[in-house]
mmCIF file of C-alpha atoms and ligand atoms in Angstrom:
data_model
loop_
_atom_site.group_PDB
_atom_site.id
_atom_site.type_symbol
_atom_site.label_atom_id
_atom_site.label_comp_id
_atom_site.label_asym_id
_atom_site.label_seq_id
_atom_site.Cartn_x
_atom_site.Cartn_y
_atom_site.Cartn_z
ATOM 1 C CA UNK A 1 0.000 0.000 0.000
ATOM 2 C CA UNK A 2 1.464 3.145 -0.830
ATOM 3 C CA UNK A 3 0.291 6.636 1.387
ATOM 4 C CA UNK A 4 0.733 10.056 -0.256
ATOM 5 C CA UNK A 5 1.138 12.504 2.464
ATOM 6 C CA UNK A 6 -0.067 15.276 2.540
ATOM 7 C CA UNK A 7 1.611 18.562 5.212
ATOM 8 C CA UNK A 8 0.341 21.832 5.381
ATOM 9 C CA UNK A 9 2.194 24.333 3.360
ATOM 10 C CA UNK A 10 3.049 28.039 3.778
ATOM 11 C CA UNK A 11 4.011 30.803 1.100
ATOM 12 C CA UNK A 12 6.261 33.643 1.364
ATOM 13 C CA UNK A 13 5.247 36.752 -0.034
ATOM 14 C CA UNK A 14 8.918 38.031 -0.406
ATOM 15 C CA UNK A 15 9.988 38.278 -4.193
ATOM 16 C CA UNK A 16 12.935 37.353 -5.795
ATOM 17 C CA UNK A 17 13.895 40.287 -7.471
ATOM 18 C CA UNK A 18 14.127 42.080 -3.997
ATOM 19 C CA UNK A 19 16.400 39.800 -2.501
ATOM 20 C CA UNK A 20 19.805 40.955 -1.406
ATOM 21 C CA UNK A 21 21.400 38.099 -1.686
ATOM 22 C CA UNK A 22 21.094 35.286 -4.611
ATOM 23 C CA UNK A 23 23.040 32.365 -5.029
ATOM 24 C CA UNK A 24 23.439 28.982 -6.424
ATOM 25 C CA UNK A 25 25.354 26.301 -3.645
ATOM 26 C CA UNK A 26 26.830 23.718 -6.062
ATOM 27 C CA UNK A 27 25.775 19.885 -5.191
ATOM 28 C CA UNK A 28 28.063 18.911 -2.456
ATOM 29 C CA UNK A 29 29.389 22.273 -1.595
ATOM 30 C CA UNK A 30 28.720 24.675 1.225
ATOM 31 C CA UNK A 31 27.447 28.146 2.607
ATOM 32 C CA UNK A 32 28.604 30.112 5.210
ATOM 33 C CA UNK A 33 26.387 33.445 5.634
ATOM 34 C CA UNK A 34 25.228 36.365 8.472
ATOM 35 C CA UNK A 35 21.456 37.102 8.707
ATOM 36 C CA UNK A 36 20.434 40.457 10.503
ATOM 37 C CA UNK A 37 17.958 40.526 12.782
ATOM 38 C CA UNK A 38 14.611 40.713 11.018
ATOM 39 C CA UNK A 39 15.906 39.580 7.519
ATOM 40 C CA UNK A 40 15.081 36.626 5.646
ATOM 41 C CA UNK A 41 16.699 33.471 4.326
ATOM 42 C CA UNK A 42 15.404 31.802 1.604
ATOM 43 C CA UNK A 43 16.566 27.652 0.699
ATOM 44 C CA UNK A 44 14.771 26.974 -2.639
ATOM 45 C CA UNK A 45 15.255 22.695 -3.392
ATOM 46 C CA UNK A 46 15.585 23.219 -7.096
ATOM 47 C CA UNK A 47 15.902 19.844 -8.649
ATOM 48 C CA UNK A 48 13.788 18.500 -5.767
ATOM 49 C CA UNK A 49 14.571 15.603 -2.728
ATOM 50 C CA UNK A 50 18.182 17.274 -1.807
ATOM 51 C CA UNK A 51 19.248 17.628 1.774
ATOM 52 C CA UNK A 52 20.220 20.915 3.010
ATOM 53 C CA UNK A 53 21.923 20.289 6.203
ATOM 54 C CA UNK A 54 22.320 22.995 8.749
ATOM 55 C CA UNK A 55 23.146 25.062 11.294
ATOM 56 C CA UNK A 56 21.999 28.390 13.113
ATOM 57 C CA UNK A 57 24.561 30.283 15.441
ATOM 58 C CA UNK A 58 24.221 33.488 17.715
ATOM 59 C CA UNK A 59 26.220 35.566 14.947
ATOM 60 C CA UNK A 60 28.269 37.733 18.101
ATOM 61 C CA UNK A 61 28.655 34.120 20.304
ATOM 62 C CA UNK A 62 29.308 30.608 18.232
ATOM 63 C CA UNK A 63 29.669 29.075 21.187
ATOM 64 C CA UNK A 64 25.196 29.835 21.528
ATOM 65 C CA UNK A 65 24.702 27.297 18.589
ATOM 66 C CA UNK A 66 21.569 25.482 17.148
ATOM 67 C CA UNK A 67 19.968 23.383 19.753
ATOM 68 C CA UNK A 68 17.587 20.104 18.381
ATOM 69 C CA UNK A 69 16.891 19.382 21.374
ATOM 70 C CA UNK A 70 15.814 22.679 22.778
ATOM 71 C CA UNK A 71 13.857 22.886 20.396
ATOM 72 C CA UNK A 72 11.875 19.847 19.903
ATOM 73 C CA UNK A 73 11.045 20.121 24.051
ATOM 74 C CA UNK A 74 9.537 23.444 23.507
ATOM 75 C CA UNK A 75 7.631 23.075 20.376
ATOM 76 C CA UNK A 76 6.704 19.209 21.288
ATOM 77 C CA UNK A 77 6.994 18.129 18.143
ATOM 78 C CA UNK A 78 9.729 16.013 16.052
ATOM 79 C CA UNK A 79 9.746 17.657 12.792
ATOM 80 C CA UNK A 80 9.989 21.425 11.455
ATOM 81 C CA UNK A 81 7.712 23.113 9.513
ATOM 82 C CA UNK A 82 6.271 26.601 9.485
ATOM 83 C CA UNK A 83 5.975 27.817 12.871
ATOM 84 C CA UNK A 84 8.861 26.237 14.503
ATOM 85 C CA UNK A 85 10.704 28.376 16.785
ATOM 86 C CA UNK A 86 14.739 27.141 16.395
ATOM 87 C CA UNK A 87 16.376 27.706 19.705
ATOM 88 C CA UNK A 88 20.030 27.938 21.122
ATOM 89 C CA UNK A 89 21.329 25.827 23.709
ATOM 90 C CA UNK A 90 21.095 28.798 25.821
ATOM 91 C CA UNK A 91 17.229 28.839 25.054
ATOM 92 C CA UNK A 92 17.375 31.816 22.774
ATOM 93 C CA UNK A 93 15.113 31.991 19.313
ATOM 94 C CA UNK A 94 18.006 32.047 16.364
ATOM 95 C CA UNK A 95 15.077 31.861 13.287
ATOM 96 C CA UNK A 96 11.394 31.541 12.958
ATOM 97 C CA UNK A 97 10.149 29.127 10.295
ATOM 98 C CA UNK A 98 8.126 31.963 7.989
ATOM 99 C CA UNK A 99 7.353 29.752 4.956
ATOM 100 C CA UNK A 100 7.401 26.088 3.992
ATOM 101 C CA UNK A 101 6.239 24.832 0.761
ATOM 102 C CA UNK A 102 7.781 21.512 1.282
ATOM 103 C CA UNK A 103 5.868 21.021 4.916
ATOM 104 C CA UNK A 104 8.331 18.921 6.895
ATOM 105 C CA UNK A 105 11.850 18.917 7.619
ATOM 106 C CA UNK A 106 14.037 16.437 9.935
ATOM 107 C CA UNK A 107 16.384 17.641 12.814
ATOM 108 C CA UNK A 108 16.842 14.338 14.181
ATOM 109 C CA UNK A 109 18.844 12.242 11.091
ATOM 110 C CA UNK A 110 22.035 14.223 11.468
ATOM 111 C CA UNK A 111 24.878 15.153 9.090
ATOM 112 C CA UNK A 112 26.626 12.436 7.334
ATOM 113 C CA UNK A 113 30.545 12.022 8.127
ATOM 114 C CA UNK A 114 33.035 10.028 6.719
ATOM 115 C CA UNK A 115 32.869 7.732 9.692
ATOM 116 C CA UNK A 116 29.374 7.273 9.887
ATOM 117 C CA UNK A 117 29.156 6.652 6.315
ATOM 118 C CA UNK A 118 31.978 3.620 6.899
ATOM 119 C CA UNK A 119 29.987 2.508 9.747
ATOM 120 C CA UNK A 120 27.028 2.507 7.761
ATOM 121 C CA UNK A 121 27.953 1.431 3.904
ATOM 122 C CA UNK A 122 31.345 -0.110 4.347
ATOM 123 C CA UNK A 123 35.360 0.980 4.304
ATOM 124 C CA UNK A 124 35.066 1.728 0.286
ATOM 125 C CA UNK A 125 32.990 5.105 1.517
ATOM 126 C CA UNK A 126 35.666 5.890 3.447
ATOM 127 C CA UNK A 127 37.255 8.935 1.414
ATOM 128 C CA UNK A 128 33.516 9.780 -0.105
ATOM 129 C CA UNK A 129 33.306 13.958 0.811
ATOM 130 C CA UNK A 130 30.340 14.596 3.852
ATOM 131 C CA UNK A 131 29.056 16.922 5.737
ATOM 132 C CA UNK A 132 30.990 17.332 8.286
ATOM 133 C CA UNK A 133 34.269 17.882 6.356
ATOM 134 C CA UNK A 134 31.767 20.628 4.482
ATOM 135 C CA UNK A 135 30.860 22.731 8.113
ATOM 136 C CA UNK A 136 34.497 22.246 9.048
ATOM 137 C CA UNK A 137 35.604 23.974 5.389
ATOM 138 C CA UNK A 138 32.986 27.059 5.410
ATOM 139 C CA UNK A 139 32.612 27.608 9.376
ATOM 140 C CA UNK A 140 36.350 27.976 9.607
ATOM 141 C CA UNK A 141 36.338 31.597 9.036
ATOM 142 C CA UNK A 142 33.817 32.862 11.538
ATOM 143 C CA UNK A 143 35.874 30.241 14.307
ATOM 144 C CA UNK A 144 33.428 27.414 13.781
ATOM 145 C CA UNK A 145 35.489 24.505 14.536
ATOM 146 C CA UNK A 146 34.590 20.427 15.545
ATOM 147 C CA UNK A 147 33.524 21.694 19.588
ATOM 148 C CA UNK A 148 30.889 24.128 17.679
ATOM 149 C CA UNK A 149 29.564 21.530 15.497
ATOM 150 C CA UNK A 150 25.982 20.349 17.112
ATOM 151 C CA UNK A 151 23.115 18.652 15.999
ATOM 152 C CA UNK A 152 22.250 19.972 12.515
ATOM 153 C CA UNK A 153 18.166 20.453 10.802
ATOM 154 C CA UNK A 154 18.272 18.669 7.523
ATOM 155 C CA UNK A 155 15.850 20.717 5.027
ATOM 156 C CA UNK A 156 13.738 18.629 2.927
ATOM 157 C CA UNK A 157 15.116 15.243 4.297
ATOM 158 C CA UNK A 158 12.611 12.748 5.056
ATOM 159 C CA UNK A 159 13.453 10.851 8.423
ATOM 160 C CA UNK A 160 10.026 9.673 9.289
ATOM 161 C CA UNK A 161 9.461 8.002 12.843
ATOM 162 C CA UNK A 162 8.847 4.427 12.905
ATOM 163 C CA UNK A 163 6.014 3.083 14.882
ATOM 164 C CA UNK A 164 8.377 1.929 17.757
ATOM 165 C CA UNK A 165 10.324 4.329 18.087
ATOM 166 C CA UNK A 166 13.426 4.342 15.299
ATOM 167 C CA UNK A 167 14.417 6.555 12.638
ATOM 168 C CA UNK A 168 14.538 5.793 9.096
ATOM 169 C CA UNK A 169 15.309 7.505 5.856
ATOM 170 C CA UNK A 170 12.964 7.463 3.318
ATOM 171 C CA UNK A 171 12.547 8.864 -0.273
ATOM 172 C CA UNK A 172 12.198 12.742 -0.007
ATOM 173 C CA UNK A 173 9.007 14.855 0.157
ATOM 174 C CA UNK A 174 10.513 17.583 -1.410
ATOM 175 C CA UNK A 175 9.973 18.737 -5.292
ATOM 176 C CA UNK A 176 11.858 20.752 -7.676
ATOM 177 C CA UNK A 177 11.623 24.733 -6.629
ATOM 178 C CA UNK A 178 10.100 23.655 -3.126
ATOM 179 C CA UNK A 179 11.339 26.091 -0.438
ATOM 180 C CA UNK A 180 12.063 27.046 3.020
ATOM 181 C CA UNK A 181 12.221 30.534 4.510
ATOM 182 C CA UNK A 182 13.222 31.973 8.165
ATOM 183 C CA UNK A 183 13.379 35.185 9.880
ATOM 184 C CA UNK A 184 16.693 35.967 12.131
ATOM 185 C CA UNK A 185 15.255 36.605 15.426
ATOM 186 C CA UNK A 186 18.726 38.217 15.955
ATOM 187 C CA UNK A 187 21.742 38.698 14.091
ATOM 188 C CA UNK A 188 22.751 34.985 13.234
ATOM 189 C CA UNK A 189 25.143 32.852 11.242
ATOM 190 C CA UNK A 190 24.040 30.349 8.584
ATOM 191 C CA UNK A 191 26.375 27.673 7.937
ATOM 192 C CA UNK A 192 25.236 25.120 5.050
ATOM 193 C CA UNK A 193 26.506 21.536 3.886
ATOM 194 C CA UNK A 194 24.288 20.912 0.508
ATOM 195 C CA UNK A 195 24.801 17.332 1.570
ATOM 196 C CA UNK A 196 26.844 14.999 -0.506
ATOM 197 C CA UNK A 197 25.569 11.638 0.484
ATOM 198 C CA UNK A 198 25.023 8.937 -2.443
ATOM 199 C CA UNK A 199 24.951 5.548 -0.228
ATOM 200 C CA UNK A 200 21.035 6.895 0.948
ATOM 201 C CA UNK A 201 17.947 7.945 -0.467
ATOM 202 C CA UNK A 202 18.518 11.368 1.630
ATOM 203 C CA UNK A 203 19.446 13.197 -1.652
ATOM 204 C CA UNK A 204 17.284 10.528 -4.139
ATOM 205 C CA UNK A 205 20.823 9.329 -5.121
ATOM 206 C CA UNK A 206 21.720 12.027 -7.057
ATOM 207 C CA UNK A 207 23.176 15.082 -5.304
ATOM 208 C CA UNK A 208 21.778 18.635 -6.835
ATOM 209 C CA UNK A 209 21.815 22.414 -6.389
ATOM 210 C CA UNK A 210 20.073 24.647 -4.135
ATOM 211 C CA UNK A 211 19.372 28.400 -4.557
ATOM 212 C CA UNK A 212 19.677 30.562 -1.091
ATOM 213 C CA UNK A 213 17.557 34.489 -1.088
ATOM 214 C CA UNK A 214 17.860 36.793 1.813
ATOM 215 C CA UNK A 215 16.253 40.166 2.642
ATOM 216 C CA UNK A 216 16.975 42.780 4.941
ATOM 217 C CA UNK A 217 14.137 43.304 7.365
HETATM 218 ZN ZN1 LIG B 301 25.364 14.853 4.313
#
């Protein structure tokens, strides 16, 4: 039996053309970018079912990064859509989900790494490029290093819950030109892995491009 599902979705009605920032993140590359407080940050899913993996941090403290769990306590539920409120581990609201055309994104799966992917598909992954190596690369800069690399959200990944309890990853829910938008609830960092991964459906085996907008408030 198959089950279409069906999420709530959200428009924005920013516009492209006012955007002051507009760029294409190349399959399997990364993002590193500084969101005022009050502006707007756009991911657009352009060939549809890729994983944008990533994290928020309190642009002035990196230290006051992304919390999943934080967040998933106070909003009591598992997935993010619009609405969600993303906290800091210090409690504080980093973004505010403003739009979601897609309707669900995970922030339990995780960001692949070259270990994980060993442990999970086998030694011949071992020197396959991941996420992690990717927020190492582009968080550099603004002194993100391994201690300030917490649990990540994965937009448009598909990591349903399974009856008892586990995770799994499943084909995406995402389309081509699907998007999610936030609002900085203060001045924060955006640091992006356009994930890699081709031993999982995470990415529908066939890593693409993504398109990033912001506004000023
Ligand atoms: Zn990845």
């Amino acid at each position: 039996m198959t089950a279409t599902l069906t999420l709530p979705t959200v428009e924005s009605a920013l516009r492209a053309e006012d955007a002051v920032l507009d760029v294409t993140v190349a399959a399997g590359d990364g993002f590193l970018g500084r969101v005022p407080a009050g502006g707007s940050f756009r991911i657009v899913d352009l060939h549809g079912n890729q994983a944008a993996d990533t994290l928020f941090y309190d642009a002035d403290d990196v230290t006051n990064r992304y919390s999943a769990m934080d967040t998933i306590r106070e909003q009591r539920a598992a997935y993010l859509t619009a609405g969600s409120r993303l906290l800091s581990q210090d409690g504080d609201p980093l973004v505010t989900i403003t739009a979601d055309t897609c309707g669900r994104h995970d922030t339990l799966g995780g960001a692949c790494a070259q270990e994980s992917n060993v442990v999970r598909y086998g030694m011949h992954t071992r020197h396959q490029h991941a996420c992690r190596e990717t927020f190492l690369r582009y968080g550099a800069p603004a002194g993100i290093g391994a201690r300030e690399l917490g649990h990540n959200v994965n937009f448009f990944m598909n990591v349903p819950l399974t009856p008892d309890g586990g995770l799994s990853f499943a084909d995406g829910l995402s389309a081509p030109g699907r998007y999610v938008e936030v609002r900085a609830e203060r001045d924060v960092l955006v640091l992006i892995s356009n994930c890699p991964q081709l031993n999982n459906p995470c990415n529908g085996w066939d890593p693409t491009p993504i398109r990033l907008l912001g506004w000023t408030a």
